[in-house]
Short mmCIF file of C-alpha atoms in Angstrom, two decimals:
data_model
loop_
_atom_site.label_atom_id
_atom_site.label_comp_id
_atom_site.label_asym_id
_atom_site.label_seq_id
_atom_site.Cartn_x
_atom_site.Cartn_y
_atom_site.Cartn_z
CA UNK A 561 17.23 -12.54 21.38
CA UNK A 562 15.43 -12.89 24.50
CA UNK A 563 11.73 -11.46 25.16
CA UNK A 564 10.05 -10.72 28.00
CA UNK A 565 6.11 -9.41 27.96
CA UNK A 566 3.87 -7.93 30.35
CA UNK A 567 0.25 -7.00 29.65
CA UNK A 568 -1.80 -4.99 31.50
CA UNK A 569 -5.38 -4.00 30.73
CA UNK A 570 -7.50 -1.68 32.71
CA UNK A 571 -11.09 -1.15 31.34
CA UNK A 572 -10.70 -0.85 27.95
CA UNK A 573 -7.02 0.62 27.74
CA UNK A 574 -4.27 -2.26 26.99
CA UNK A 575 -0.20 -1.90 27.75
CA UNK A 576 2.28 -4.62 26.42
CA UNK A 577 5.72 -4.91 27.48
CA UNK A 578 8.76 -5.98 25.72
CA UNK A 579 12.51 -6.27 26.48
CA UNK A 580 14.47 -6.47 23.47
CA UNK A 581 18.30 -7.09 23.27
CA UNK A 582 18.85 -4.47 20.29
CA UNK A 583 19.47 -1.06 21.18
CA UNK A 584 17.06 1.98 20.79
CA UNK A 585 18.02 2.98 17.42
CA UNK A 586 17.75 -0.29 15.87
CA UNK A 587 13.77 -0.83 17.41
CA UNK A 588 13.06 2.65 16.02
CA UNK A 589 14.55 2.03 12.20
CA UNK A 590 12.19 -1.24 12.48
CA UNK A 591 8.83 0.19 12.76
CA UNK A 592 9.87 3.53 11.00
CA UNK A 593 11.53 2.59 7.69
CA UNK A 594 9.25 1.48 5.50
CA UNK A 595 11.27 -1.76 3.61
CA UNK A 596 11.98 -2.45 7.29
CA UNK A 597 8.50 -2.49 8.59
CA UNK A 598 7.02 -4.42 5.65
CA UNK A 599 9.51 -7.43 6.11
CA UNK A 600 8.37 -8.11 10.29
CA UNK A 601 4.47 -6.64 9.70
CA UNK A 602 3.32 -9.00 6.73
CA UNK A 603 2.12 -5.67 4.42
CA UNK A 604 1.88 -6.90 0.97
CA UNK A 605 5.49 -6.17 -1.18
CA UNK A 606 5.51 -2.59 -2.01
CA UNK A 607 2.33 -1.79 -0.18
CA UNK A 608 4.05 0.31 2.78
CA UNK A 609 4.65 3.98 3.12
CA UNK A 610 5.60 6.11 5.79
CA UNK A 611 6.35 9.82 5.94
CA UNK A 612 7.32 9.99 9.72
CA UNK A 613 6.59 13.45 11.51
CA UNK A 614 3.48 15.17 13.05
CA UNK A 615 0.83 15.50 10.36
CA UNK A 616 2.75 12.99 8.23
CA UNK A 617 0.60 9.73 6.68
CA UNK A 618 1.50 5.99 6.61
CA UNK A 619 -0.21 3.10 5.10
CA UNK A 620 0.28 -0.78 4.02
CA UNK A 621 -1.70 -3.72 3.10
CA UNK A 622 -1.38 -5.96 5.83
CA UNK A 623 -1.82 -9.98 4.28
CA UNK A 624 -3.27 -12.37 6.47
CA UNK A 625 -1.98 -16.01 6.80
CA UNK A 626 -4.75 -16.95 4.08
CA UNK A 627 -3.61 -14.89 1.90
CA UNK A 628 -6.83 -11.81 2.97
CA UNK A 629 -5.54 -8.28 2.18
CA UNK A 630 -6.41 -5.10 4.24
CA UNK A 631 -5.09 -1.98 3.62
CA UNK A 632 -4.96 -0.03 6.09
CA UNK A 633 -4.03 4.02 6.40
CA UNK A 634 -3.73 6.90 9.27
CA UNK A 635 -0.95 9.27 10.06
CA UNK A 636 1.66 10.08 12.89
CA UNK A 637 0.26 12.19 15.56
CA UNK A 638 3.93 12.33 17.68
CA UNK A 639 7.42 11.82 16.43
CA UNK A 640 10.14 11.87 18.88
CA UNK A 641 12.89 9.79 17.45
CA UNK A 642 14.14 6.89 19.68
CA UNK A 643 12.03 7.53 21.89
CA UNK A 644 8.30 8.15 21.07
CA UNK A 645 5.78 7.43 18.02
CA UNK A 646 2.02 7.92 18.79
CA UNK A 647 0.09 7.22 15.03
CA UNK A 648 -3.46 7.16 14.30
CA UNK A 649 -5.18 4.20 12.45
CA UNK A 650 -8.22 5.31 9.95
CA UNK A 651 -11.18 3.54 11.24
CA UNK A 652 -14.68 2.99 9.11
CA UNK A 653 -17.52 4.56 10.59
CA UNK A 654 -15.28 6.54 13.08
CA UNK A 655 -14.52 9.89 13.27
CA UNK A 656 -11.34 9.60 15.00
CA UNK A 657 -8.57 7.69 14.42
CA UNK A 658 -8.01 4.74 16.79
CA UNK A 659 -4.75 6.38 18.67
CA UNK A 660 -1.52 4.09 19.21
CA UNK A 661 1.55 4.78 21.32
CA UNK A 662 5.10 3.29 21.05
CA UNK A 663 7.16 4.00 24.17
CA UNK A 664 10.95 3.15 23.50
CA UNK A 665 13.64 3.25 26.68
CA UNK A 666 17.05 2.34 26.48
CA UNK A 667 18.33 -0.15 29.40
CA UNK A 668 21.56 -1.63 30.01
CA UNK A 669 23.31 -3.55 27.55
CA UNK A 670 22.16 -2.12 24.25
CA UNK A 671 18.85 -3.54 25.20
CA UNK A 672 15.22 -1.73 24.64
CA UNK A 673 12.21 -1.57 26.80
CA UNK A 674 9.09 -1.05 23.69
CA UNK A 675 5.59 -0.76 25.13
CA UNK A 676 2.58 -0.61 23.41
CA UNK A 677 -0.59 1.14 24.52
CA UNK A 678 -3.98 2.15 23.18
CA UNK A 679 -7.49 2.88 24.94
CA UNK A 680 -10.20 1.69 22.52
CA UNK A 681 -13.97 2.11 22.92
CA UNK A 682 -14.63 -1.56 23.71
CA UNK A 683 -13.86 -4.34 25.10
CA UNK A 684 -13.93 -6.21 22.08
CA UNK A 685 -12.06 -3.69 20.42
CA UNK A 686 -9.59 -3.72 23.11
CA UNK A 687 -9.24 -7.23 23.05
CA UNK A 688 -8.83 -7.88 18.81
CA UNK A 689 -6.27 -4.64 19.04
CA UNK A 690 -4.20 -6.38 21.68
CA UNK A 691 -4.32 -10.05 19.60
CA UNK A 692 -3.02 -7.67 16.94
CA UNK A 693 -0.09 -5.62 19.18
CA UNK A 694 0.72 -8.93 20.04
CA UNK A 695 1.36 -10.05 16.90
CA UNK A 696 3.49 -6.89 16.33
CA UNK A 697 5.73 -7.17 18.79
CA UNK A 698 5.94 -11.02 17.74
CA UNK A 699 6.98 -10.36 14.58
CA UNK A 700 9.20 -7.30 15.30
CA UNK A 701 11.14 -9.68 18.09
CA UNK A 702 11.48 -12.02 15.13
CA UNK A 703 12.90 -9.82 12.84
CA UNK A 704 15.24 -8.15 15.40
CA UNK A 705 16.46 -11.44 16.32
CA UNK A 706 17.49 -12.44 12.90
CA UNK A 707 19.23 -8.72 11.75
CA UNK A 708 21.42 -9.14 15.16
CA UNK A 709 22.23 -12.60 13.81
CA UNK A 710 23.49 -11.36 10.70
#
């Protein structure tokens, strides 16, 4: 499974880039099937779940590597299968949730473009929510890698 990642950050607005070498369908089961997401997001076993349309809620316990849980909740704001998932992320303190988009585009060879964006009202923010992306589309290019091995 190769990677290949672009950032791009303009005032407080971050984009990541990733080439996978799965094909659209199989990015889009990943972060949209809830045993599938907990296994490449570290939620906490049985934490995560998902009802994936417009209006629809989500939420897991995300575990850090010290064993720290943080649950977390929001809902899908755009559901365009294969293609397109914008959700919203319940924030304390904040009246709206903070908004991320998931850009999927098929290329050549069963391969996937996925990019990440969100504008956030900081540039801390921006930069701790683009450590985390990161992380996301580490551990999804993990997992991906191993189900096409199997």
């Amino acid at each position: 499974m190769s990677a290949e990642q672009e950032t791009a950050a303009d005032g407080f607005t971050y984009t990541l880039t990733r080439t996978l070498d799965v094909p659209v369908a199989a990015v889009w089961r990943a972060w949209t099937t809830a045993d599938q997401y907990a296994r490449w997001t570290g939620a906490a076993e049985g934490t995560v779940e998902m009802d994936v349309r417009p209006g629809g809620a989500w939420k897991a316990t995300m575990v850090t590597p010290d064993g720290q849980q943080f649950p977390l909740t929001g809902s899908y704001i755009e559901v365009e299968t294969d293609r397109r998932l914008v959700t919203g992320m319940d924030v304390p303190g904040r009246a709206e949730p903070a908004t991320m988009v998931l850009d999927l585009a098929a290329l050549d060879g069963g391969r996937t473009e996925a990019t990440l964006s969100q504008t956030c009202d900081t540039a801390e923010e921006r930069d701790m929510a683009e450590q985390g992306s990161t992380m996301l589309l580490d551990g999804l290019t993990a997992f991906l890698a191993g189900a096409s091995e199997d």
